[in-house]
């Protein structure tokens, strides 16, 4: 009688799947970390004016207002006049107060009284539209305004 028995069949051993959940969770974590979620879908053209003294600010208490001509995808539907965009929707000057109040409510309660309005205005936008936006901001007592530009020097172009 022998102590060791010989295998009778030439079958392959089963694949060990013990580490499979670890690999799946590592991949899931990797994609969660590297994925960037875009906050707003731009509906207007954005060629920002250039400035040579640019400073980066925190985004936690900002409300963004985009202004410019509708992008080429929306030009047929909305025309070529300057439009205002808040969030993912177009807004006109009359509905600006409602849209800004709605955006303010999305912020943390302790930050709602110290909102900074960030204006991303296309370089070719009519200044009358910008003036109308600023008038509506004064009515809502949202007087902290910053203009977003791209780095560079306008005179060198």
Short mmCIF file of N, CA and C in Angstrom, two decimals:
data_model
loop_
_atom_site.label_atom_id
_atom_site.label_comp_id
_atom_site.label_asym_id
_atom_site.label_seq_id
_atom_site.Cartn_x
_atom_site.Cartn_y
_atom_site.Cartn_z
N UNK A 1 0.82 -1.18 0.00
CA UNK A 1 0.00 0.00 0.00
C UNK A 1 0.86 1.25 0.00
N UNK A 2 0.57 2.09 -0.94
CA UNK A 2 1.38 3.29 -1.02
C UNK A 2 0.71 4.44 -0.26
N UNK A 3 1.53 5.30 0.21
CA UNK A 3 1.03 6.44 0.98
C UNK A 3 0.48 7.52 0.05
N UNK A 4 1.08 7.69 -1.10
CA UNK A 4 0.66 8.72 -2.05
C UNK A 4 -0.10 8.08 -3.19
N UNK A 5 -1.21 8.74 -3.55
CA UNK A 5 -2.00 8.22 -4.67
C UNK A 5 -1.77 9.08 -5.89
N UNK A 6 -1.75 8.46 -7.01
CA UNK A 6 -1.57 9.15 -8.26
C UNK A 6 -2.90 9.68 -8.75
N UNK A 7 -2.89 10.87 -9.41
CA UNK A 7 -4.12 11.41 -9.98
C UNK A 7 -4.53 10.55 -11.14
N UNK A 8 -5.81 10.35 -11.22
CA UNK A 8 -6.31 9.49 -12.28
C UNK A 8 -6.58 10.25 -13.56
N UNK A 9 -6.99 11.56 -13.46
CA UNK A 9 -7.33 12.33 -14.66
C UNK A 9 -6.35 13.47 -14.86
N UNK A 10 -6.28 13.99 -16.06
CA UNK A 10 -5.39 15.10 -16.36
C UNK A 10 -6.14 16.43 -16.36
N UNK A 11 -7.09 16.63 -15.43
CA UNK A 11 -7.90 17.84 -15.40
C UNK A 11 -7.11 19.04 -14.88
N UNK A 12 -7.43 20.21 -15.39
CA UNK A 12 -6.81 21.44 -14.91
C UNK A 12 -7.47 21.86 -13.60
N UNK A 13 -6.70 22.42 -12.68
CA UNK A 13 -7.30 22.89 -11.43
C UNK A 13 -8.18 24.12 -11.68
N UNK A 14 -9.16 24.35 -10.83
CA UNK A 14 -10.07 25.50 -10.96
C UNK A 14 -9.32 26.80 -10.72
N UNK A 15 -9.76 27.86 -11.36
CA UNK A 15 -9.13 29.18 -11.21
C UNK A 15 -9.52 29.75 -9.85
N UNK A 16 -8.53 30.24 -9.13
CA UNK A 16 -8.76 30.81 -7.81
C UNK A 16 -9.30 32.24 -7.98
N UNK A 17 -10.49 32.49 -7.49
CA UNK A 17 -11.11 33.82 -7.63
C UNK A 17 -11.18 34.56 -6.29
N UNK A 18 -10.35 34.21 -5.36
CA UNK A 18 -10.38 34.82 -4.03
C UNK A 18 -9.99 36.30 -4.07
N UNK A 19 -9.09 36.69 -4.96
CA UNK A 19 -8.64 38.08 -5.00
C UNK A 19 -9.46 38.94 -5.96
N UNK A 20 -10.44 38.38 -6.63
CA UNK A 20 -11.24 39.12 -7.59
C UNK A 20 -12.00 40.30 -6.96
N UNK A 21 -12.65 40.18 -5.81
CA UNK A 21 -13.31 41.35 -5.21
C UNK A 21 -12.35 42.48 -4.88
N UNK A 22 -11.13 42.14 -4.45
CA UNK A 22 -10.14 43.18 -4.16
C UNK A 22 -9.79 43.96 -5.42
N UNK A 23 -9.61 43.27 -6.51
CA UNK A 23 -9.27 43.93 -7.78
C UNK A 23 -10.42 44.81 -8.25
N UNK A 24 -11.64 44.34 -8.13
CA UNK A 24 -12.81 45.12 -8.56
C UNK A 24 -12.92 46.39 -7.73
N UNK A 25 -12.76 46.31 -6.42
CA UNK A 25 -12.86 47.49 -5.57
C UNK A 25 -11.72 48.47 -5.82
N UNK A 26 -10.52 47.97 -6.11
CA UNK A 26 -9.41 48.86 -6.44
C UNK A 26 -9.70 49.63 -7.73
N UNK A 27 -10.24 48.95 -8.74
CA UNK A 27 -10.59 49.63 -9.99
C UNK A 27 -11.72 50.64 -9.77
N UNK A 28 -12.71 50.27 -9.00
CA UNK A 28 -13.80 51.18 -8.70
C UNK A 28 -13.29 52.43 -7.99
N UNK A 29 -12.45 52.24 -7.00
CA UNK A 29 -11.88 53.38 -6.27
C UNK A 29 -11.04 54.25 -7.20
N UNK A 30 -10.24 53.64 -8.07
CA UNK A 30 -9.42 54.40 -9.01
C UNK A 30 -10.28 55.29 -9.90
N UNK A 31 -11.35 54.73 -10.48
CA UNK A 31 -12.19 55.52 -11.38
C UNK A 31 -12.99 56.59 -10.63
N UNK A 32 -13.32 56.34 -9.39
CA UNK A 32 -14.01 57.37 -8.61
C UNK A 32 -13.08 58.55 -8.33
N UNK A 33 -11.81 58.27 -8.13
CA UNK A 33 -10.86 59.34 -7.82
C UNK A 33 -10.50 60.16 -9.05
N UNK A 34 -10.31 59.53 -10.18
CA UNK A 34 -9.83 60.25 -11.36
C UNK A 34 -10.93 60.86 -12.21
N UNK A 35 -12.19 60.53 -11.96
CA UNK A 35 -13.28 61.07 -12.76
C UNK A 35 -13.59 62.50 -12.33
N UNK A 36 -13.70 63.39 -13.31
CA UNK A 36 -14.04 64.78 -13.04
C UNK A 36 -15.48 65.00 -13.50
N UNK A 37 -16.30 65.49 -12.59
CA UNK A 37 -17.68 65.77 -12.93
C UNK A 37 -17.81 67.25 -13.28
N UNK A 38 -18.37 67.52 -14.42
CA UNK A 38 -18.55 68.90 -14.85
C UNK A 38 -19.81 69.45 -14.22
N UNK A 39 -19.69 70.68 -13.68
CA UNK A 39 -20.82 71.27 -12.97
C UNK A 39 -21.87 71.79 -13.93
N UNK A 40 -21.47 72.55 -14.92
CA UNK A 40 -22.40 73.17 -15.83
C UNK A 40 -22.08 72.78 -17.27
N UNK A 41 -23.10 72.65 -18.07
CA UNK A 41 -22.95 72.41 -19.50
C UNK A 41 -23.06 73.78 -20.19
N UNK A 42 -22.00 74.24 -20.80
CA UNK A 42 -22.00 75.59 -21.38
C UNK A 42 -22.89 75.66 -22.61
N UNK A 43 -23.78 76.62 -22.60
CA UNK A 43 -24.67 76.86 -23.73
C UNK A 43 -24.24 78.09 -24.51
N UNK A 44 -23.36 78.91 -23.94
CA UNK A 44 -22.91 80.14 -24.59
C UNK A 44 -21.43 80.02 -24.94
N UNK A 45 -21.03 80.82 -25.92
CA UNK A 45 -19.64 80.85 -26.36
C UNK A 45 -18.79 81.51 -25.26
N UNK A 46 -17.65 80.94 -24.97
CA UNK A 46 -16.80 81.47 -23.91
C UNK A 46 -15.37 81.65 -24.41
N UNK A 47 -15.07 82.83 -24.92
CA UNK A 47 -13.70 83.23 -25.19
C UNK A 47 -13.41 84.36 -24.23
N UNK A 48 -12.86 84.00 -23.09
CA UNK A 48 -12.68 84.96 -22.01
C UNK A 48 -11.58 85.95 -22.35
N UNK A 49 -11.73 87.20 -21.90
CA UNK A 49 -10.65 88.17 -22.08
C UNK A 49 -9.42 87.76 -21.28
N UNK A 50 -8.27 88.22 -21.71
CA UNK A 50 -7.03 87.84 -21.05
C UNK A 50 -6.62 88.91 -20.04
N UNK A 51 -5.97 88.48 -18.98
CA UNK A 51 -5.45 89.39 -17.96
C UNK A 51 -4.10 88.88 -17.49
N UNK A 52 -3.21 89.79 -17.15
CA UNK A 52 -1.87 89.37 -16.75
C UNK A 52 -1.73 89.20 -15.24
N UNK A 53 -2.67 89.70 -14.45
CA UNK A 53 -2.62 89.53 -13.00
C UNK A 53 -3.87 88.75 -12.58
N UNK A 54 -3.74 87.43 -12.55
CA UNK A 54 -4.86 86.54 -12.28
C UNK A 54 -4.64 85.88 -10.93
N UNK A 55 -5.70 85.75 -10.15
CA UNK A 55 -5.63 85.13 -8.84
C UNK A 55 -6.70 84.06 -8.74
N UNK A 56 -6.36 82.90 -8.21
CA UNK A 56 -7.31 81.79 -8.08
C UNK A 56 -8.03 81.92 -6.74
N UNK A 57 -9.37 81.80 -6.77
CA UNK A 57 -10.19 81.92 -5.57
C UNK A 57 -10.91 80.62 -5.28
N UNK A 58 -11.40 80.48 -4.05
CA UNK A 58 -12.16 79.29 -3.66
C UNK A 58 -13.52 79.32 -4.35
N UNK A 59 -14.04 78.13 -4.66
CA UNK A 59 -15.31 78.03 -5.38
C UNK A 59 -16.48 77.66 -4.48
N UNK A 60 -16.28 77.57 -3.18
CA UNK A 60 -17.33 77.05 -2.32
C UNK A 60 -18.51 78.00 -2.12
N UNK A 61 -18.34 79.28 -2.31
CA UNK A 61 -19.44 80.22 -2.09
C UNK A 61 -19.71 81.08 -3.32
N UNK A 62 -19.45 80.54 -4.48
CA UNK A 62 -19.62 81.29 -5.72
C UNK A 62 -20.87 80.84 -6.47
N UNK A 63 -21.50 81.82 -7.10
CA UNK A 63 -22.58 81.57 -8.04
C UNK A 63 -22.05 82.05 -9.38
N UNK A 64 -22.10 81.19 -10.39
CA UNK A 64 -21.54 81.52 -11.69
C UNK A 64 -22.63 82.00 -12.64
N UNK A 65 -22.34 83.11 -13.31
CA UNK A 65 -23.20 83.64 -14.36
C UNK A 65 -22.36 83.68 -15.63
N UNK A 66 -22.84 83.00 -16.67
CA UNK A 66 -22.17 83.00 -17.97
C UNK A 66 -22.94 83.92 -18.89
N UNK A 67 -22.24 84.70 -19.68
CA UNK A 67 -22.91 85.58 -20.65
C UNK A 67 -22.12 85.55 -21.94
N UNK A 68 -22.85 85.53 -23.04
CA UNK A 68 -22.24 85.53 -24.36
C UNK A 68 -23.23 85.10 -25.41
N UNK A 69 -22.78 85.06 -26.63
CA UNK A 69 -23.64 84.59 -27.71
C UNK A 69 -23.84 83.09 -27.58
N UNK A 70 -25.00 82.57 -27.94
CA UNK A 70 -25.19 81.11 -27.87
C UNK A 70 -24.16 80.40 -28.74
N UNK A 71 -23.70 79.25 -28.26
CA UNK A 71 -22.72 78.49 -29.02
C UNK A 71 -23.34 78.02 -30.34
N UNK A 72 -22.52 77.51 -31.22
CA UNK A 72 -22.97 77.17 -32.57
C UNK A 72 -24.09 76.12 -32.55
N UNK A 73 -24.12 75.25 -31.56
CA UNK A 73 -25.19 74.24 -31.47
C UNK A 73 -26.54 74.88 -31.19
N UNK A 74 -26.55 75.99 -30.45
CA UNK A 74 -27.80 76.61 -30.02
C UNK A 74 -28.12 77.90 -30.76
N UNK A 75 -27.26 78.33 -31.67
CA UNK A 75 -27.46 79.60 -32.36
C UNK A 75 -28.73 79.59 -33.21
N UNK A 76 -29.04 78.47 -33.81
CA UNK A 76 -30.22 78.38 -34.66
C UNK A 76 -31.51 78.54 -33.84
N UNK A 77 -31.51 77.96 -32.66
CA UNK A 77 -32.71 77.98 -31.82
C UNK A 77 -32.86 79.30 -31.05
N UNK A 78 -31.75 79.87 -30.56
CA UNK A 78 -31.82 81.04 -29.68
C UNK A 78 -31.33 82.34 -30.33
N UNK A 79 -30.84 82.29 -31.54
CA UNK A 79 -30.38 83.49 -32.22
C UNK A 79 -28.92 83.79 -31.91
N UNK A 80 -28.50 85.00 -32.31
CA UNK A 80 -27.10 85.37 -32.14
C UNK A 80 -26.91 86.51 -31.14
N UNK A 81 -27.97 86.94 -30.50
CA UNK A 81 -27.85 87.99 -29.48
C UNK A 81 -27.25 87.40 -28.21
N UNK A 82 -26.64 88.26 -27.39
CA UNK A 82 -26.05 87.81 -26.13
C UNK A 82 -27.10 87.24 -25.20
N UNK A 83 -26.78 86.13 -24.54
CA UNK A 83 -27.68 85.45 -23.61
C UNK A 83 -27.00 85.29 -22.27
N UNK A 84 -27.81 85.10 -21.24
CA UNK A 84 -27.33 84.86 -19.89
C UNK A 84 -27.60 83.39 -19.56
N UNK A 85 -26.61 82.73 -18.97
CA UNK A 85 -26.78 81.34 -18.55
C UNK A 85 -26.44 81.24 -17.07
N UNK A 86 -27.36 80.63 -16.32
CA UNK A 86 -27.12 80.32 -14.91
C UNK A 86 -27.40 78.83 -14.75
N UNK A 87 -26.42 78.10 -14.27
CA UNK A 87 -26.56 76.65 -14.20
C UNK A 87 -26.57 76.08 -15.61
N UNK A 88 -27.57 75.28 -15.93
CA UNK A 88 -27.68 74.70 -17.26
C UNK A 88 -28.84 75.30 -18.05
N UNK A 89 -29.29 76.50 -17.66
CA UNK A 89 -30.45 77.10 -18.32
C UNK A 89 -30.14 78.52 -18.75
N UNK A 90 -30.77 78.91 -19.85
CA UNK A 90 -30.73 80.31 -20.25
C UNK A 90 -31.67 81.09 -19.36
N UNK A 91 -31.31 82.32 -19.06
CA UNK A 91 -32.17 83.21 -18.28
C UNK A 91 -32.14 84.58 -18.94
N UNK A 92 -33.26 85.27 -18.91
CA UNK A 92 -33.26 86.64 -19.39
C UNK A 92 -33.15 87.57 -18.18
N UNK A 93 -33.04 88.86 -18.44
CA UNK A 93 -32.82 89.82 -17.36
C UNK A 93 -34.00 89.84 -16.39
N UNK A 94 -35.21 89.62 -16.88
CA UNK A 94 -36.40 89.66 -16.03
C UNK A 94 -36.44 88.49 -15.05
N UNK A 95 -35.97 87.32 -15.47
CA UNK A 95 -36.00 86.15 -14.59
C UNK A 95 -34.68 85.94 -13.85
N UNK A 96 -33.79 86.91 -13.92
CA UNK A 96 -32.48 86.78 -13.29
C UNK A 96 -32.58 86.72 -11.77
N UNK A 97 -33.47 87.52 -11.19
CA UNK A 97 -33.62 87.52 -9.73
C UNK A 97 -34.05 86.15 -9.22
N UNK A 98 -35.02 85.55 -9.89
CA UNK A 98 -35.49 84.22 -9.48
C UNK A 98 -34.38 83.18 -9.61
N UNK A 99 -33.65 83.21 -10.72
CA UNK A 99 -32.58 82.23 -10.95
C UNK A 99 -31.45 82.39 -9.94
N UNK A 100 -31.11 83.64 -9.62
CA UNK A 100 -30.03 83.86 -8.64
C UNK A 100 -30.45 83.45 -7.24
N UNK A 101 -31.70 83.70 -6.89
CA UNK A 101 -32.20 83.27 -5.58
C UNK A 101 -32.18 81.75 -5.49
N UNK A 102 -32.53 81.10 -6.57
CA UNK A 102 -32.51 79.64 -6.61
C UNK A 102 -31.09 79.10 -6.45
N UNK A 103 -30.13 79.73 -7.12
CA UNK A 103 -28.73 79.30 -7.00
C UNK A 103 -28.19 79.58 -5.60
N UNK A 104 -28.59 80.67 -4.99
CA UNK A 104 -28.15 81.00 -3.64
C UNK A 104 -28.65 79.95 -2.64
N UNK A 105 -29.86 79.44 -2.85
CA UNK A 105 -30.43 78.45 -1.95
C UNK A 105 -29.66 77.12 -2.00
N UNK A 106 -28.95 76.87 -3.09
CA UNK A 106 -28.19 75.63 -3.22
C UNK A 106 -26.92 75.62 -2.36
N UNK A 107 -26.48 76.81 -1.94
CA UNK A 107 -25.26 76.90 -1.13
C UNK A 107 -25.55 76.54 0.32
N UNK A 108 -24.49 76.34 1.09
CA UNK A 108 -24.64 76.06 2.51
C UNK A 108 -25.31 77.24 3.20
N UNK A 109 -26.15 77.00 4.21
CA UNK A 109 -26.89 78.10 4.85
C UNK A 109 -25.99 79.20 5.42
N UNK A 110 -24.84 78.85 5.96
CA UNK A 110 -23.97 79.88 6.54
C UNK A 110 -23.26 80.71 5.47
N UNK A 111 -23.24 80.24 4.23
CA UNK A 111 -22.59 80.98 3.14
C UNK A 111 -23.56 81.78 2.29
N UNK A 112 -24.86 81.64 2.52
CA UNK A 112 -25.85 82.28 1.65
C UNK A 112 -25.84 83.80 1.76
N UNK A 113 -25.39 84.36 2.88
CA UNK A 113 -25.36 85.82 3.01
C UNK A 113 -24.07 86.44 2.50
N UNK A 114 -23.06 85.63 2.24
CA UNK A 114 -21.79 86.16 1.74
C UNK A 114 -21.44 85.53 0.39
N UNK A 115 -22.38 85.57 -0.53
CA UNK A 115 -22.21 84.96 -1.85
C UNK A 115 -21.30 85.84 -2.71
N UNK A 116 -20.41 85.19 -3.43
CA UNK A 116 -19.58 85.88 -4.42
C UNK A 116 -20.11 85.47 -5.80
N UNK A 117 -20.45 86.45 -6.60
CA UNK A 117 -20.96 86.18 -7.95
C UNK A 117 -19.79 86.23 -8.92
N UNK A 118 -19.59 85.14 -9.62
CA UNK A 118 -18.50 85.05 -10.59
C UNK A 118 -19.09 85.24 -11.98
N UNK A 119 -18.65 86.27 -12.67
CA UNK A 119 -19.13 86.56 -14.02
C UNK A 119 -18.12 86.03 -15.03
N UNK A 120 -18.57 85.11 -15.86
CA UNK A 120 -17.76 84.61 -16.98
C UNK A 120 -18.38 85.19 -18.24
N UNK A 121 -17.83 86.30 -18.67
CA UNK A 121 -18.39 87.06 -19.78
C UNK A 121 -17.50 86.88 -21.00
N UNK A 122 -18.11 86.54 -22.12
CA UNK A 122 -17.39 86.43 -23.38
C UNK A 122 -16.82 87.79 -23.76
N UNK A 123 -15.68 87.81 -24.40
CA UNK A 123 -15.02 89.05 -24.76
C UNK A 123 -15.81 89.92 -25.72
N UNK A 124 -16.71 89.34 -26.51
CA UNK A 124 -17.47 90.10 -27.50
C UNK A 124 -18.89 90.40 -27.04
N UNK A 125 -19.18 90.24 -25.75
CA UNK A 125 -20.52 90.47 -25.24
C UNK A 125 -20.78 91.97 -25.10
N UNK A 126 -22.00 92.36 -25.40
CA UNK A 126 -22.43 93.75 -25.29
C UNK A 126 -22.36 94.21 -23.83
N UNK A 127 -21.81 95.40 -23.58
CA UNK A 127 -21.70 95.89 -22.21
C UNK A 127 -23.06 96.24 -21.61
N UNK A 128 -24.07 96.46 -22.44
CA UNK A 128 -25.41 96.72 -21.93
C UNK A 128 -25.95 95.51 -21.18
N UNK A 129 -25.66 94.32 -21.67
CA UNK A 129 -26.09 93.10 -21.00
C UNK A 129 -25.39 92.95 -19.65
N UNK A 130 -24.11 93.28 -19.60
CA UNK A 130 -23.36 93.21 -18.35
C UNK A 130 -23.90 94.22 -17.35
N UNK A 131 -24.24 95.40 -17.80
CA UNK A 131 -24.81 96.43 -16.93
C UNK A 131 -26.15 95.98 -16.38
N UNK A 132 -26.98 95.36 -17.21
CA UNK A 132 -28.27 94.85 -16.73
C UNK A 132 -28.08 93.77 -15.67
N UNK A 133 -27.11 92.90 -15.86
CA UNK A 133 -26.82 91.86 -14.86
C UNK A 133 -26.41 92.50 -13.55
N UNK A 134 -25.53 93.49 -13.61
CA UNK A 134 -25.06 94.15 -12.39
C UNK A 134 -26.17 94.90 -11.67
N UNK A 135 -27.12 95.48 -12.41
CA UNK A 135 -28.26 96.16 -11.80
C UNK A 135 -29.13 95.15 -11.02
N UNK A 136 -29.36 93.99 -11.61
CA UNK A 136 -30.15 92.97 -10.93
C UNK A 136 -29.42 92.44 -9.69
N UNK A 137 -28.11 92.35 -9.77
CA UNK A 137 -27.33 91.92 -8.60
C UNK A 137 -27.43 92.92 -7.47
N UNK A 138 -27.45 94.20 -7.79
CA UNK A 138 -27.62 95.24 -6.76
C UNK A 138 -28.96 95.13 -6.07
N UNK A 139 -30.00 94.83 -6.83
CA UNK A 139 -31.34 94.68 -6.24
C UNK A 139 -31.39 93.53 -5.24
N UNK A 140 -30.62 92.47 -5.49
CA UNK A 140 -30.58 91.32 -4.60
C UNK A 140 -29.52 91.44 -3.51
N UNK A 141 -28.83 92.57 -3.47
CA UNK A 141 -27.76 92.83 -2.52
C UNK A 141 -26.63 91.80 -2.65
N UNK A 142 -26.34 91.40 -3.86
CA UNK A 142 -25.22 90.51 -4.16
C UNK A 142 -24.15 91.38 -4.83
N UNK A 143 -23.40 92.10 -4.01
CA UNK A 143 -22.49 93.11 -4.53
C UNK A 143 -21.03 92.64 -4.61
N UNK A 144 -20.74 91.43 -4.14
CA UNK A 144 -19.39 90.89 -4.28
C UNK A 144 -19.30 90.20 -5.62
N UNK A 145 -18.61 90.84 -6.56
CA UNK A 145 -18.54 90.35 -7.93
C UNK A 145 -17.08 90.15 -8.32
N UNK A 146 -16.82 89.03 -9.00
CA UNK A 146 -15.51 88.82 -9.58
C UNK A 146 -15.70 88.51 -11.07
N UNK A 147 -14.75 88.94 -11.86
CA UNK A 147 -14.76 88.66 -13.30
C UNK A 147 -13.73 87.59 -13.56
N UNK A 148 -14.13 86.55 -14.25
CA UNK A 148 -13.22 85.45 -14.56
C UNK A 148 -12.60 85.69 -15.92
N UNK A 149 -11.29 85.61 -15.97
CA UNK A 149 -10.54 85.81 -17.21
C UNK A 149 -9.61 84.62 -17.43
N UNK A 150 -8.96 84.63 -18.55
CA UNK A 150 -7.94 83.60 -18.79
C UNK A 150 -6.57 84.27 -18.67
N UNK A 151 -5.56 83.54 -18.23
CA UNK A 151 -4.24 84.14 -18.08
C UNK A 151 -3.63 84.52 -19.43
N UNK A 152 -2.89 85.58 -19.44
CA UNK A 152 -2.24 86.05 -20.66
C UNK A 152 -2.25 87.56 -20.70
N UNK A 153 -1.79 88.12 -21.80
CA UNK A 153 -1.77 89.56 -21.97
C UNK A 153 -2.50 89.88 -23.27
N UNK A 154 -3.56 90.63 -23.18
CA UNK A 154 -4.39 90.96 -24.34
C UNK A 154 -3.62 91.78 -25.38
N UNK A 155 -2.68 92.58 -24.95
CA UNK A 155 -1.94 93.44 -25.87
C UNK A 155 -0.94 92.67 -26.73
N UNK A 156 -0.50 91.50 -26.28
CA UNK A 156 0.48 90.73 -27.03
C UNK A 156 -0.12 89.93 -28.16
N UNK A 157 -1.44 89.75 -28.18
CA UNK A 157 -2.08 88.94 -29.22
C UNK A 157 -2.20 89.68 -30.52
#
